[in-house]
Tab-separated table of C-alpha atoms and ligand atoms in Angstrom:
chain	number	residue	atom	x	y	z
A	11	UNK	CA	73.635	40.113	149.858
A	12	UNK	CA	69.877	40.176	149.254
A	13	UNK	CA	68.004	37.356	150.981
A	14	UNK	CA	65.669	35.478	148.621
A	15	UNK	CA	62.302	34.782	150.252
A	16	UNK	CA	60.042	33.701	147.422
A	17	UNK	CA	60.614	32.272	143.977
A	18	UNK	CA	57.709	31.675	141.626
A	19	UNK	CA	58.643	29.412	138.722
A	20	UNK	CA	56.480	28.870	135.621
A	21	UNK	CA	53.359	29.233	137.756
A	22	UNK	CA	50.017	28.613	136.050
A	23	UNK	CA	46.775	28.709	138.030
A	24	UNK	CA	43.538	27.131	136.823
A	25	UNK	CA	39.854	27.529	137.586
A	26	UNK	CA	37.113	25.123	136.696
A	27	UNK	CA	33.991	26.997	135.614
A	28	UNK	CA	30.582	25.966	134.328
A	29	UNK	CA	29.703	26.948	130.784
A	30	UNK	CA	26.402	27.054	128.872
A	31	UNK	CA	23.299	29.027	129.761
A	32	UNK	CA	20.610	28.611	132.431
A	33	UNK	CA	19.431	25.030	132.754
A	34	UNK	CA	22.118	23.879	130.299
A	35	UNK	CA	24.912	25.310	132.420
A	36	UNK	CA	26.461	21.940	133.082
A	37	UNK	CA	29.596	21.706	131.005
A	38	UNK	CA	32.763	22.202	133.016
A	39	UNK	CA	35.672	24.075	131.470
A	40	UNK	CA	39.154	24.452	132.877
A	41	UNK	CA	40.340	28.022	132.507
A	42	UNK	CA	43.933	29.197	132.866
A	43	UNK	CA	43.781	32.402	134.946
A	44	UNK	CA	47.558	32.768	135.368
A	45	UNK	CA	49.958	31.648	132.655
A	46	UNK	CA	53.543	30.564	133.397
A	47	UNK	CA	54.617	33.453	135.594
A	48	UNK	CA	58.138	33.773	136.981
A	49	UNK	CA	59.450	36.205	139.579
A	50	UNK	CA	61.544	36.451	142.739
A	51	UNK	CA	60.983	38.431	145.913
A	52	UNK	CA	63.714	39.456	148.342
A	53	UNK	CA	63.644	40.378	152.030
A	54	UNK	CA	62.503	43.955	152.666
A	55	UNK	CA	61.421	44.433	149.046
A	56	UNK	CA	58.053	45.564	147.692
A	57	UNK	CA	56.869	44.082	144.431
A	58	UNK	CA	53.934	45.927	142.894
A	59	UNK	CA	51.629	43.804	140.711
A	60	UNK	CA	49.490	45.837	138.333
A	61	UNK	CA	46.828	45.087	135.740
A	62	UNK	CA	43.153	45.528	134.925
A	63	UNK	CA	40.417	43.677	136.823
A	64	UNK	CA	40.335	40.099	135.588
A	65	UNK	CA	44.029	39.961	134.629
A	66	UNK	CA	44.766	37.258	137.212
A	67	UNK	CA	46.596	39.275	139.870
A	68	UNK	CA	44.287	38.304	142.752
A	69	UNK	CA	44.316	34.681	141.560
A	70	UNK	CA	48.088	34.792	141.717
A	71	UNK	CA	47.916	36.238	145.259
A	72	UNK	CA	45.559	33.471	146.397
A	73	UNK	CA	47.865	30.811	144.943
A	74	UNK	CA	50.785	32.251	146.961
A	75	UNK	CA	48.697	31.826	150.114
A	76	UNK	CA	47.759	28.250	149.270
A	77	UNK	CA	44.129	29.230	148.618
A	78	UNK	CA	44.149	27.855	145.091
A	79	UNK	CA	45.566	24.367	144.718
A	80	UNK	CA	44.872	23.816	141.023
A	81	UNK	CA	48.202	24.939	139.671
A	82	UNK	CA	51.314	23.891	137.801
A	83	UNK	CA	54.870	25.149	138.203
A	84	UNK	CA	56.182	25.897	141.660
A	85	UNK	CA	56.089	28.376	144.527
A	86	UNK	CA	59.306	28.165	146.509
A	87	UNK	CA	59.329	29.785	149.956
A	88	UNK	CA	62.721	30.024	151.708
A	89	UNK	CA	64.077	27.310	149.428
A	90	UNK	CA	61.176	24.868	149.861
A	91	UNK	CA	58.372	24.141	147.422
A	92	UNK	CA	55.145	24.939	149.310
A	93	UNK	CA	53.255	22.269	147.370
A	94	UNK	CA	55.431	19.621	148.976
A	95	UNK	CA	55.056	20.903	152.528
A	96	UNK	CA	53.239	18.793	155.112
A	97	UNK	CA	50.474	20.170	157.336
A	98	UNK	CA	52.708	21.470	160.165
A	99	UNK	CA	55.329	22.899	157.796
A	100	UNK	CA	52.625	24.697	155.839
A	101	UNK	CA	51.150	26.078	159.078
A	102	UNK	CA	54.580	27.602	159.856
A	103	UNK	CA	54.862	29.016	156.343
A	104	UNK	CA	51.394	30.578	156.591
A	105	UNK	CA	52.506	32.266	159.800
A	106	UNK	CA	55.186	33.993	157.705
A	107	UNK	CA	52.855	34.967	154.825
A	108	UNK	CA	49.829	37.083	155.680
A	109	UNK	CA	47.282	38.946	153.598
A	110	UNK	CA	45.481	42.295	153.609
A	111	UNK	CA	42.201	42.354	151.705
A	112	UNK	CA	40.582	44.809	149.341
A	113	UNK	CA	37.375	45.636	151.222
A	114	UNK	CA	38.458	46.491	154.767
A	115	UNK	CA	35.026	46.332	156.403
A	116	UNK	CA	33.835	43.186	154.598
A	117	UNK	CA	37.029	41.356	155.552
A	118	UNK	CA	36.385	41.835	159.309
A	119	UNK	CA	33.907	39.655	161.203
A	120	UNK	CA	31.152	42.090	162.337
A	121	UNK	CA	30.332	39.966	165.402
A	122	UNK	CA	33.851	40.080	166.838
A	123	UNK	CA	35.462	42.988	168.690
A	124	UNK	CA	38.525	44.378	166.977
A	125	UNK	CA	40.616	43.031	169.862
A	126	UNK	CA	39.406	39.506	169.102
A	127	UNK	CA	39.898	40.018	165.346
A	128	UNK	CA	43.509	41.112	165.773
A	129	UNK	CA	44.211	38.405	168.388
A	130	UNK	CA	42.720	35.533	166.357
A	131	UNK	CA	45.943	34.532	164.490
A	132	UNK	CA	47.839	34.576	167.823
A	133	UNK	CA	45.269	32.233	169.374
A	134	UNK	CA	45.692	29.811	166.445
A	135	UNK	CA	49.485	29.799	166.390
A	136	UNK	CA	50.154	30.291	170.127
A	137	UNK	CA	47.277	28.494	171.874
A	138	UNK	CA	49.047	28.686	175.250
A	139	UNK	CA	49.289	32.471	175.309
A	140	UNK	CA	47.225	33.798	178.226
A	141	UNK	CA	44.623	36.547	177.874
A	142	UNK	CA	46.801	39.204	179.554
A	143	UNK	CA	49.637	38.580	177.078
A	144	UNK	CA	47.175	38.534	174.177
A	145	UNK	CA	45.666	41.868	175.221
A	146	UNK	CA	49.104	43.461	175.640
A	147	UNK	CA	50.259	42.293	172.205
A	148	UNK	CA	47.044	43.444	170.532
A	149	UNK	CA	47.192	46.876	172.149
A	150	UNK	CA	50.858	47.303	171.203
A	151	UNK	CA	49.990	46.422	167.634
A	152	UNK	CA	47.011	48.801	167.628
A	153	UNK	CA	49.319	51.593	168.687
A	154	UNK	CA	51.817	50.668	165.981
A	155	UNK	CA	49.197	51.013	163.230
A	156	UNK	CA	47.765	54.262	164.604
A	157	UNK	CA	44.696	52.976	166.477
A	158	UNK	CA	43.932	53.995	170.058
A	159	UNK	CA	44.481	50.926	172.297
A	160	UNK	CA	41.426	51.804	174.429
A	161	UNK	CA	39.203	51.021	171.413
A	162	UNK	CA	40.022	47.303	171.752
A	163	UNK	CA	36.447	46.306	172.658
A	164	UNK	CA	34.736	48.177	169.821
A	165	UNK	CA	33.201	46.489	166.762
A	166	UNK	CA	34.258	46.996	163.104
A	167	UNK	CA	31.147	49.003	162.157
A	168	UNK	CA	32.209	51.698	164.635
A	169	UNK	CA	35.281	52.510	162.512
A	170	UNK	CA	35.854	54.349	159.220
A	171	UNK	CA	37.134	52.560	156.082
A	172	UNK	CA	40.708	53.748	156.707
A	173	UNK	CA	40.579	52.619	160.343
A	174	UNK	CA	39.188	49.229	159.287
A	175	UNK	CA	42.141	48.826	156.950
A	176	UNK	CA	44.456	49.646	159.885
A	177	UNK	CA	42.703	46.852	161.830
A	178	UNK	CA	43.332	44.512	158.868
A	179	UNK	CA	46.999	45.541	158.825
A	180	UNK	CA	47.299	44.986	162.603
A	181	UNK	CA	45.813	41.510	162.211
A	182	UNK	CA	48.212	40.718	159.361
A	183	UNK	CA	51.208	41.966	161.346
A	184	UNK	CA	50.459	40.415	164.734
A	185	UNK	CA	52.384	37.228	163.896
A	186	UNK	CA	55.405	39.245	162.700
A	187	UNK	CA	55.279	37.757	159.191
A	188	UNK	CA	58.064	37.994	156.618
A	189	UNK	CA	55.685	38.790	153.751
A	190	UNK	CA	52.310	40.488	153.465
A	191	UNK	CA	50.323	40.086	150.252
A	192	UNK	CA	48.223	43.250	149.930
A	193	UNK	CA	45.341	42.620	147.509
A	194	UNK	CA	44.235	46.079	146.337
A	195	UNK	CA	44.328	47.284	149.964
A	196	UNK	CA	43.476	50.905	149.193
A	197	UNK	CA	41.146	50.702	146.192
A	198	UNK	CA	38.010	50.948	148.381
A	199	UNK	CA	39.339	54.001	150.263
A	200	UNK	CA	39.215	57.766	149.611
A	201	UNK	CA	42.337	59.183	147.941
A	202	UNK	CA	43.531	61.019	151.089
A	203	UNK	CA	43.147	57.828	153.162
A	204	UNK	CA	44.919	55.785	150.467
A	205	UNK	CA	48.078	57.839	151.022
A	206	UNK	CA	47.860	57.354	154.802
A	207	UNK	CA	47.571	53.570	154.470
A	208	UNK	CA	50.420	53.396	151.923
A	209	UNK	CA	52.634	55.528	154.204
A	210	UNK	CA	51.753	53.343	157.177
A	211	UNK	CA	52.806	50.213	155.262
A	212	UNK	CA	56.045	51.901	154.176
A	213	UNK	CA	56.865	52.924	157.766
A	214	UNK	CA	56.106	49.473	159.128
A	215	UNK	CA	58.273	47.973	156.402
A	216	UNK	CA	61.213	50.198	157.355
A	217	UNK	CA	60.899	49.125	160.987
A	218	UNK	CA	60.588	45.391	160.384
A	219	UNK	CA	62.312	44.552	157.023
A	220	UNK	CA	58.957	43.154	155.935
A	221	UNK	CA	58.457	42.239	152.251
A	222	UNK	CA	55.283	43.276	150.472
A	223	UNK	CA	53.456	42.166	147.358
A	224	UNK	CA	51.240	45.134	146.606
A	225	UNK	CA	48.461	44.516	144.087
A	226	UNK	CA	46.695	47.406	142.350
A	227	UNK	CA	44.888	48.091	139.105
A	228	UNK	CA	46.806	51.248	138.269
A	229	UNK	CA	50.412	52.323	138.355
A	230	UNK	CA	49.844	55.549	140.285
A	231	UNK	CA	49.284	53.717	143.576
A	232	UNK	CA	52.154	51.237	143.326
A	233	UNK	CA	54.463	54.096	142.292
A	234	UNK	CA	54.827	55.287	145.883
A	235	UNK	CA	55.591	51.958	147.451
A	236	UNK	CA	57.215	49.548	144.962
A	237	UNK	CA	60.877	48.703	144.446
A	238	UNK	CA	59.957	46.605	141.427
A	239	UNK	CA	56.771	46.411	139.372
A	240	UNK	CA	55.277	43.404	137.577
A	241	UNK	CA	52.646	44.203	134.928
A	242	UNK	CA	50.053	41.517	134.105
A	243	UNK	CA	47.681	41.220	131.176
A	244	UNK	CA	45.216	38.371	130.748
A	245	UNK	CA	47.087	36.107	133.149
A	246	UNK	CA	50.486	36.819	131.577
A	247	UNK	CA	53.475	38.740	132.824
A	248	UNK	CA	54.081	41.379	130.119
A	249	UNK	CA	56.728	43.529	131.805
A	250	UNK	CA	58.799	43.436	134.992
A	251	UNK	CA	61.448	45.904	136.084
A	252	UNK	CA	62.510	48.105	138.923
A	253	UNK	CA	60.492	51.195	139.762
A	254	UNK	CA	62.736	53.642	137.811
A	255	UNK	CA	62.807	51.499	134.670
A	256	UNK	CA	59.050	50.979	134.598
A	257	UNK	CA	58.353	54.695	134.979
A	258	UNK	CA	61.188	56.140	132.866
A	259	UNK	CA	61.996	53.455	130.289
A	260	UNK	CA	58.578	51.847	129.755
A	261	UNK	CA	58.780	49.168	127.064
A	262	UNK	CA	55.548	47.220	126.637
A	263	UNK	CA	52.606	48.958	124.852
A	264	UNK	CA	50.239	47.857	127.636
A	265	UNK	CA	52.469	49.340	130.354
A	266	UNK	CA	52.689	52.526	128.249
A	267	UNK	CA	48.881	52.742	128.227
A	268	UNK	CA	48.794	52.286	132.016
A	269	UNK	CA	51.552	54.873	132.387
A	270	UNK	CA	49.670	57.454	130.354
A	271	UNK	CA	46.870	57.357	132.949
A	272	UNK	CA	49.218	58.142	135.871
A	273	UNK	CA	48.553	61.750	136.987
A	274	UNK	CA	51.526	64.153	136.696
A	275	UNK	CA	51.893	66.605	139.614
A	276	UNK	CA	52.672	69.542	137.230
A	277	UNK	CA	49.251	70.994	136.127
A	278	UNK	CA	50.649	72.333	132.796
A	279	UNK	CA	52.170	68.999	131.787
A	280	UNK	CA	49.102	67.120	133.040
A	281	UNK	CA	46.764	69.329	130.970
A	282	UNK	CA	48.650	68.696	127.713
A	283	UNK	CA	49.277	65.025	128.386
A	284	UNK	CA	47.944	62.577	125.820
A	285	UNK	CA	46.160	59.678	127.513
A	286	UNK	CA	46.483	56.479	125.516
A	287	UNK	CA	43.055	54.919	125.793
A	288	UNK	CA	42.867	51.185	125.384
A	289	UNK	CA	40.153	50.183	122.981
A	290	UNK	CA	37.985	47.122	123.460
A	291	UNK	CA	37.433	44.856	126.411
A	292	UNK	CA	39.843	42.507	128.097
A	293	UNK	CA	39.410	39.213	126.156
A	294	UNK	CA	38.067	36.181	127.991
A	295	UNK	CA	40.749	33.912	129.474
A	296	UNK	CA	38.566	30.981	128.312
A	297	UNK	CA	39.317	31.929	124.742
A	298	UNK	CA	42.491	34.062	124.691
A	299	UNK	CA	43.770	35.570	121.415
A	300	UNK	CA	46.308	33.606	119.383
A	301	UNK	CA	49.902	34.845	119.478
A	302	UNK	CA	50.385	37.841	121.753
A	303	UNK	CA	47.574	38.092	124.328
A	304	UNK	CA	47.547	41.890	124.009
A	305	UNK	CA	47.234	41.980	120.201
A	306	UNK	CA	43.462	42.654	120.055
A	307	UNK	CA	43.996	45.997	121.822
A	308	UNK	CA	47.563	46.850	120.839
A	309	UNK	CA	48.116	49.843	118.504
A	310	UNK	CA	51.313	48.210	117.156
A	311	UNK	CA	49.905	44.739	116.441
A	312	UNK	CA	50.634	43.138	113.075
A	313	UNK	CA	50.526	39.657	111.518
A	314	UNK	CA	53.514	38.399	113.454
A	315	UNK	CA	51.714	39.239	116.719
A	316	UNK	CA	48.796	36.992	115.731
A	317	UNK	CA	51.032	34.072	114.781
A	318	UNK	CA	53.723	34.003	117.447
A	319	UNK	CA	53.834	34.314	121.223
A	320	UNK	CA	56.406	36.903	122.364
A	321	UNK	CA	58.796	35.538	124.977
A	322	UNK	CA	60.185	37.693	127.758
A	323	UNK	CA	63.305	39.524	126.605
A	324	UNK	CA	65.473	42.280	128.008
A	325	UNK	CA	68.494	42.988	130.179
A	326	UNK	CA	69.497	44.572	133.500
A	327	UNK	CA	66.552	42.985	135.314
A	328	UNK	CA	64.123	44.713	132.922
A	329	UNK	CA	62.071	42.162	130.930
A	330	UNK	CA	59.102	42.557	128.579
A	331	UNK	CA	57.095	40.362	126.207
A	332	UNK	CA	56.794	42.235	122.917
A	333	UNK	CA	58.266	41.872	119.407
A	334	UNK	CA	58.123	45.572	118.549
A	335	UNK	CA	59.871	47.277	121.420
A	336	UNK	CA	62.965	48.223	119.450
A	337	UNK	CA	61.139	49.076	116.173
B	408	LIG	S1	53.900	41.617	120.488
B	408	LIG	FE1	52.663	42.771	119.030
B	408	LIG	S2	50.601	42.786	119.889
B	408	LIG	FE2	51.993	42.148	121.509
B	408	LIG	S3	52.433	44.009	122.586
B	408	LIG	FE3	54.056	43.760	121.089
B	408	LIG	S4	53.370	44.865	119.281
B	408	LIG	FE4	51.607	44.624	120.614
């Protein structure tokens, strides 16, 4: 039976921002960046989260790591609501949930050697570990992620972008977590390096039964790593399904637009493919559209879409928020 690690129930995440212009920028507004999202994550599974910049996916990731406290709903980790955890319990949970960041170089402290960067979480959680043990563990981990152990005393600027991301992965893995939240981990890397990093994560996952939440802004990257895919638009979950269903039985018009941009390996098919361009900008979450959040850019939108909010519907673990799917 699949082991449930994480359950997110009706999760909304808020930001307080200042509105007005220049000197008059003093009015505070509470903005809902994530709106009532529900999903589950099982041991060894990868959930891809996809959507345009500003759709709330990184905000969601930060909430899972306890970095955004202004929220409603619940985040349940191994059966316990993380909001209700005390300091020590939360410290143990954070040991199990690690993160890999988008910009590999910027996420590493330039004044620390990579050995110290990778060892830092160990020093926090195992303060009695001696320096010999620390060095051994760090070098083992460096080897695991494809870095030469004798580079332990080098600094981040001496490494390429792909190598820096390997350092970030080593740091995230050193505590043997159960889940790694990967926030656009390959978007700052060259395409050839992207594949290497994705393959590395897949291999590590096979060895350790690790679960991953893999955030990206397009479906082509999550395609190679995800068991299930969650599509977000303007803070809302618009479609969630397993990998095959999302790619072969796409339901929501927004997912269809994202799908049309995924390159097809056959040059003939790719050449004749019709890309469904989305018109207009992503609306502001401060003032979202009435009814369906996607209606201002949806080619199928009609009056009903402006009046009513589509609820998630579907079957066989494939759910989507749209009135027109079966029309
Ligand atoms: S509910 Fe209407 S606006 Fe929303 S995605 Fe479906 S057709 Fe488009």
